Short mmCIF file of C-alpha atoms in Angstrom, two decimals:
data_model
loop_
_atom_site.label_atom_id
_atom_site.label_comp_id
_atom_site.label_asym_id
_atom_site.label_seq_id
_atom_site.Cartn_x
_atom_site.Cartn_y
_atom_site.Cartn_z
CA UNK A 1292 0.00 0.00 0.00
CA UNK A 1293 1.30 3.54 -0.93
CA UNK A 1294 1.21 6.26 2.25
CA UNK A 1295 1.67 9.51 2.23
CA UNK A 1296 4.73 9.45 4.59
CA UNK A 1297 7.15 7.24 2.79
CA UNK A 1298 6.41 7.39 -1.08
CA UNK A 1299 9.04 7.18 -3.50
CA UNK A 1300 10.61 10.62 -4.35
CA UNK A 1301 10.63 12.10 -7.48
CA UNK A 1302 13.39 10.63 -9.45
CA UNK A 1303 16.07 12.80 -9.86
CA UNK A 1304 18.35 10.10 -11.59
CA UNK A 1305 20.02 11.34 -14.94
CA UNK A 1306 18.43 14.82 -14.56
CA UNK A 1307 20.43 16.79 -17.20
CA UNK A 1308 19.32 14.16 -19.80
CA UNK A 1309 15.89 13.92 -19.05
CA UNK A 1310 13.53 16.02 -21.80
CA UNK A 1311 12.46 19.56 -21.19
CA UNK A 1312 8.85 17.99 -20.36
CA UNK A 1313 10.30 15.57 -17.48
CA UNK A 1314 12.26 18.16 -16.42
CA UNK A 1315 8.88 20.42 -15.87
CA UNK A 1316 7.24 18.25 -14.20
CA UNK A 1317 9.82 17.28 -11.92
CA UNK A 1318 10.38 21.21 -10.49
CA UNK A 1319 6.28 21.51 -10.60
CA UNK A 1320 5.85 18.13 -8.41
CA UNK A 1321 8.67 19.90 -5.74
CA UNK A 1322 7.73 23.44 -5.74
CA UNK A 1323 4.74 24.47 -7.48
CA UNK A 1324 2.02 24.75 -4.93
CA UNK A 1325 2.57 21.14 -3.77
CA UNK A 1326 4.82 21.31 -0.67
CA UNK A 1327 7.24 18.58 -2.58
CA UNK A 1328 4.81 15.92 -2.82
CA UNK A 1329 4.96 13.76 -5.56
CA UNK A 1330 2.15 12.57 -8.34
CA UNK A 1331 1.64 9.25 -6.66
CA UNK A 1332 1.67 11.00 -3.11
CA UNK A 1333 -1.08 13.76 -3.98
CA UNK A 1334 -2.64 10.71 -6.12
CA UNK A 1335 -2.78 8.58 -2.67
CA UNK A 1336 -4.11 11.40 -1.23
CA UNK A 1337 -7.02 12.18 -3.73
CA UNK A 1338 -8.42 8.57 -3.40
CA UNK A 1339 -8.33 8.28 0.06
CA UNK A 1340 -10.49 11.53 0.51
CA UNK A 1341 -12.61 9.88 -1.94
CA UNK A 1342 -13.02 7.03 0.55
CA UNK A 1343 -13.61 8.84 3.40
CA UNK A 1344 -16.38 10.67 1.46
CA UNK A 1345 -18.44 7.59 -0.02
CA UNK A 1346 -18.32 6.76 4.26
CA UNK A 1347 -19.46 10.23 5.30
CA UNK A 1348 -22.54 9.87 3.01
CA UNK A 1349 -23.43 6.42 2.77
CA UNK A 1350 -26.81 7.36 3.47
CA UNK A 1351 -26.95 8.45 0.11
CA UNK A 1352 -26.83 5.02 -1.79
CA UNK A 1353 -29.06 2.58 -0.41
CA UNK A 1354 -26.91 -0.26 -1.39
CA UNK A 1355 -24.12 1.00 0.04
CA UNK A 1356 -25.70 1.86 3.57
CA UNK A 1357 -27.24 -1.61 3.72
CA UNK A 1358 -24.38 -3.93 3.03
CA UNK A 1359 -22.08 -1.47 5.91
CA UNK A 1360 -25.40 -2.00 8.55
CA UNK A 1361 -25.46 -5.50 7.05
CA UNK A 1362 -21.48 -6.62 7.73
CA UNK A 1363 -22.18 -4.45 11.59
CA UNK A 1364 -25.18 -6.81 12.14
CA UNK A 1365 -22.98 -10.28 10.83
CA UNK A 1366 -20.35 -9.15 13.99
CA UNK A 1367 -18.05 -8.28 10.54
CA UNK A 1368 -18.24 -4.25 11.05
CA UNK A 1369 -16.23 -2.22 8.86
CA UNK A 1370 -13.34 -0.26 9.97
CA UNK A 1371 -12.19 2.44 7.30
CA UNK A 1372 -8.70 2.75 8.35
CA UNK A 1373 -7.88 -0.86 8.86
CA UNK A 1374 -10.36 -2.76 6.49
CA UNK A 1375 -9.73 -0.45 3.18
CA UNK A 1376 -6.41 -0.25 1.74
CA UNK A 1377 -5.27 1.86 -1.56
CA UNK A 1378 -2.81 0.12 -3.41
CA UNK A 1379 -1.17 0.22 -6.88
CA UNK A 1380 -2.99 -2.00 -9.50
CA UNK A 1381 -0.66 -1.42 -12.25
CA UNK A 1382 -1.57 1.54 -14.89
CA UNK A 1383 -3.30 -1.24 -16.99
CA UNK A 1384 -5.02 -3.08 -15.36
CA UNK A 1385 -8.12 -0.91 -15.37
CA UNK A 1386 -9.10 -2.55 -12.08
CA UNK A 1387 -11.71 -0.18 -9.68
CA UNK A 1388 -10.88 -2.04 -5.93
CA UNK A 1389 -11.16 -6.07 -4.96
CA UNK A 1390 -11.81 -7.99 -1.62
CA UNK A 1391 -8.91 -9.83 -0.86
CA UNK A 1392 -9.71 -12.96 1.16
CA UNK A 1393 -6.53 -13.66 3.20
CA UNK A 1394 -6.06 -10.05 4.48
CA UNK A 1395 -9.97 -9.31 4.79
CA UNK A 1396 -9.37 -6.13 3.41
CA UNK A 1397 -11.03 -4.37 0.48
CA UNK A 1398 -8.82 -2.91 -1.70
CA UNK A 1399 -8.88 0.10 -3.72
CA UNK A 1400 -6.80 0.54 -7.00
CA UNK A 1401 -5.00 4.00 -6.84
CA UNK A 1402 -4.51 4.47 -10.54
CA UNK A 1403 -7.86 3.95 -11.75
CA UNK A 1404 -9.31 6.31 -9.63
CA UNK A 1405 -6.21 8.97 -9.71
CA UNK A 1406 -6.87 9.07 -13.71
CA UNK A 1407 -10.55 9.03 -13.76
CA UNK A 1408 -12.52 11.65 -14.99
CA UNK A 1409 -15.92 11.42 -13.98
CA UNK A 1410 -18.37 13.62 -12.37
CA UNK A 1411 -19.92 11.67 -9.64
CA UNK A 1412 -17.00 9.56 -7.98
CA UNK A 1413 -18.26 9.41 -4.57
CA UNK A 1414 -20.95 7.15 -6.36
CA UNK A 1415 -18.61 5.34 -8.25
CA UNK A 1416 -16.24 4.55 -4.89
CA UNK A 1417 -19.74 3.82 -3.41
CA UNK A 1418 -20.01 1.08 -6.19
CA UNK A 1419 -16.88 -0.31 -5.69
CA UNK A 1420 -16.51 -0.61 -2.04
CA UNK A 1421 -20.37 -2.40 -2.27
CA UNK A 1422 -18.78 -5.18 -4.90
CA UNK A 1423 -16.44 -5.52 -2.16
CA UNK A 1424 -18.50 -5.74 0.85
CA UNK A 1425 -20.51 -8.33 -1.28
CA UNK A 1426 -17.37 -10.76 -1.44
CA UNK A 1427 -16.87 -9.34 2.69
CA UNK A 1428 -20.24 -10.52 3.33
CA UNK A 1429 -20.42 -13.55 2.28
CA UNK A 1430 -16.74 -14.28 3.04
CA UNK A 1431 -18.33 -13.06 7.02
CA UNK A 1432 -21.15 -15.27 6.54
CA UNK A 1433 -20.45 -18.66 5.20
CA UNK A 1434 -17.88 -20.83 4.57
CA UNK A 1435 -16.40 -19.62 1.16
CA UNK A 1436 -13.50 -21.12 -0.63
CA UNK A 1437 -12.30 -18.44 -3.03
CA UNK A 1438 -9.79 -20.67 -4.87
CA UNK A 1439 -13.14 -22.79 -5.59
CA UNK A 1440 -14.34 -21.97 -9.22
CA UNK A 1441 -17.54 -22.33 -8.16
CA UNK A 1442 -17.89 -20.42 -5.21
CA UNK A 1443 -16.08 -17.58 -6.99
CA UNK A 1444 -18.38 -17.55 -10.05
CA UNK A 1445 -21.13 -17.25 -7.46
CA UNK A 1446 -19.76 -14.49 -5.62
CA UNK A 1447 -18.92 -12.47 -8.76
CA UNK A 1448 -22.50 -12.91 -9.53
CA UNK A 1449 -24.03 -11.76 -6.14
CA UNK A 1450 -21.26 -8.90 -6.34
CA UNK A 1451 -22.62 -7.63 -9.76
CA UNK A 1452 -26.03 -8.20 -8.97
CA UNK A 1453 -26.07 -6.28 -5.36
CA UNK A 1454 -23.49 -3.75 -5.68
CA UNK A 1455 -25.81 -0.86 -7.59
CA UNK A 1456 -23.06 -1.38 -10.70
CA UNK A 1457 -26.38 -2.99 -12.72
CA UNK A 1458 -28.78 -0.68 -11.32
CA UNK A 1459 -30.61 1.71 -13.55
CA UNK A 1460 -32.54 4.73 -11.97
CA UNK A 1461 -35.71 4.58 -10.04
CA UNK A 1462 -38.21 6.25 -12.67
CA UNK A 1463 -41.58 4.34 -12.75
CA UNK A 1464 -42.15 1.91 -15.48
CA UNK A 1465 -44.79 0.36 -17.24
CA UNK A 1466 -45.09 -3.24 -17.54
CA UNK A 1467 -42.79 -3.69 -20.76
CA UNK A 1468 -40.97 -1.35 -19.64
CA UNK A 1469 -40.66 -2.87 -16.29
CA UNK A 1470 -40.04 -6.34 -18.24
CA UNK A 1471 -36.98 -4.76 -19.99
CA UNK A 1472 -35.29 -3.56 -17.32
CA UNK A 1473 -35.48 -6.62 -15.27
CA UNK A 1474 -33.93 -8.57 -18.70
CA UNK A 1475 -31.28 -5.56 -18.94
CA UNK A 1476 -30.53 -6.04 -15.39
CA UNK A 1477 -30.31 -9.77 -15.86
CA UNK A 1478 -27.97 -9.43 -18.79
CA UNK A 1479 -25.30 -6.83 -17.14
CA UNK A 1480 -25.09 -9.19 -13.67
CA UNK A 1481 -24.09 -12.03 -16.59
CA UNK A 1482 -21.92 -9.67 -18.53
CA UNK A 1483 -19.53 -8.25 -15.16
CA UNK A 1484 -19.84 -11.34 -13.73
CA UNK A 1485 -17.93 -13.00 -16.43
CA UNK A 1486 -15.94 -10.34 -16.62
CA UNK A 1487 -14.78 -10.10 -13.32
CA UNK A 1488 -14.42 -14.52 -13.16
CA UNK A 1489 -12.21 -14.60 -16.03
CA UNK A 1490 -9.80 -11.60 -14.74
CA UNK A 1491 -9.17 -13.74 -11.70
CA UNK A 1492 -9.34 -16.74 -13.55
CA UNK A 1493 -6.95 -15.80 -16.85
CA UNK A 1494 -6.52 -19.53 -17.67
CA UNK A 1495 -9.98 -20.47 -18.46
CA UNK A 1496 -11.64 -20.38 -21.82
CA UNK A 1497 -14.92 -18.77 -22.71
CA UNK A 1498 -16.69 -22.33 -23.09
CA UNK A 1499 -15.37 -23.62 -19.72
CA UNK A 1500 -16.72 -20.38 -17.87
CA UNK A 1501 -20.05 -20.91 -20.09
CA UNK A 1502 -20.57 -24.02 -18.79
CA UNK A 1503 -19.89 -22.81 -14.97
CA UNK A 1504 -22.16 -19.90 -14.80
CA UNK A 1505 -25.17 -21.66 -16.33
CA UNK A 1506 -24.27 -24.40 -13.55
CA UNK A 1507 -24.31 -21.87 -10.75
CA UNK A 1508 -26.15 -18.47 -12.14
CA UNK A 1509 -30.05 -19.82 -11.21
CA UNK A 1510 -29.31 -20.49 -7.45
CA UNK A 1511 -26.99 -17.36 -7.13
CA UNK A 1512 -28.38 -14.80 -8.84
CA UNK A 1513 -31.37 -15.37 -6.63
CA UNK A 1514 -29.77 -15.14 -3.20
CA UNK A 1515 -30.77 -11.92 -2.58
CA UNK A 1516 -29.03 -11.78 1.20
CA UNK A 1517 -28.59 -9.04 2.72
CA UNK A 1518 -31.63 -7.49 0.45
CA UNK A 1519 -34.86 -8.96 0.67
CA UNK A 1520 -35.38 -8.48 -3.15
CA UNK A 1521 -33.40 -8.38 -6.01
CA UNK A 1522 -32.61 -4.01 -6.14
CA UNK A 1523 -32.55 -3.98 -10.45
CA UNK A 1524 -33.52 -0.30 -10.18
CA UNK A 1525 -32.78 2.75 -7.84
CA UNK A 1526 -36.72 1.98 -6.17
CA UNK A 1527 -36.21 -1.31 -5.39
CA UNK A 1528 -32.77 -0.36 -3.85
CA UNK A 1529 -34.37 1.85 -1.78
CA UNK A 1530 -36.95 -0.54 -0.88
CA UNK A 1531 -35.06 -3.12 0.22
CA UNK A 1532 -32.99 -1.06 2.38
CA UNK A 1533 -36.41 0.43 3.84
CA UNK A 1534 -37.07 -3.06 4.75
CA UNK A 1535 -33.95 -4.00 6.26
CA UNK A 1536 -34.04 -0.94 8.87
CA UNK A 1537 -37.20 -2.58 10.04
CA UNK A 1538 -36.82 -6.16 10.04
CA UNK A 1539 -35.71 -6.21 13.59
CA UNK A 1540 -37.64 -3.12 14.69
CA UNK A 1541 -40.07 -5.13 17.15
CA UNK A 1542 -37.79 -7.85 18.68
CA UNK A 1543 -37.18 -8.12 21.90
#
């Protein structure tokens, strides 16, 4: 994990042949306006107050704020500064953040979100920290073998399908239209799951992981836990989140 304290310093090897560009950026990393930080430093810096903001208003994405309630209530609560990391993914490898099982931390890829240009990025660290907490709940709550093919298709599946990355907004539907979204919803969960399997899983072939999801997809897809429904649009999210708050409201 990069920090802040002890990142590499800007290299300073072979100055005088370095181009005029390098040589730019080099005295506007040290002096210009950034107290001698360097890229990766400020970079670090950026994500992490990304993080801390998708915590400070989780309230605002019902997925989110149900699987962090959801983990509390499983005796698996999450701690920002010791369960979320921000490492280096590599410039290429396009990854957003991944729950790794050994260290039971969820990690977030530095580059990807140091480079990206979107508007809304608490939602999309909202998004990525709920894939996560998918893989941390069910890691919490059952018995999972990750280096099981099975049990990882599955849990790719649950993390596309419960994370809000499939989601489409809440706007009311008719009953096609209702029908179409649920297929559209159906067909993205498929799509990143696969995705997301093979990326692990570099060594199997399209056929193989075919074969696999239509094995494990029906009984997956439908475990809905923590929701009580499947959340395919912003409503249902919303919903089911209602309806979590107050499952336990009258116990004694």
């Amino acid at each position: 994990m990069s920090d802040t304290n002890n990142a590499p310093a800007v290299d300073l090897s072979d100055y005088v042949a370095k181009s005029s560009s390098e040589k730019r950026s080099i005295i506007k990393s040290l002096f210009l306006g950034h107290r001698g930080k360097t890229k990766e430093q400020l970079d670090y810096e950026k994500v992490w107050a990304t993080i801390h903001d998708a915590f400070e208003n989780e309230w605002r994405n019902p997925h989110f704020s149900l699987l962090i309630q959801a983990l509390a209530d499983s005796g698996c609560v999450v701690d920002v500064n010791s369960h979320v990391v921000v490492k280096s993914c590599g410039d290429e490898s396009g990854l957003l953040g991944s729950f790794n099982h050994e260290r039971n931390q969820i990690e977030i890829c530095q580059e990807t979100f140091a480079n990206a240009r979107l508007k809304n990025m608490r939602r999309l660290m909202q998004t990525t920290l709920s894939h996560s907490m998918i893989e941390a709940f069910d890691h919490c709550r059952a018995n999972v073998d990750a280096s099981n093919p099975a049990h990882d298709m599955c849990i790719a599946i649950r993390a596309a399908a419960l994370s809000g990355q499939c989601t489409a907004d809440g706007q009311r539907l008719n009953k096609v239209q209702l029908a179409s979204s649920r297929r559209g919803f159906q067909t993205c969960v498929l799509e990143k799951a696969v995705q997301m399997f093979l990326h692990k899983n570099p060594t199997w072939d399209m056929p193989k992981t075919e074969n696999l999801i239509r094995q494990v997809f029906p009984t997956c897809f439908n475990d809905h836990s923590p929701h009580d429904r499947l959340p395919y649009d912003e409503t249902q999210a919303k919903l089911s989140h209602k309806a979590y708050l107050s499952r336990n409201r009258y116990d004694v």
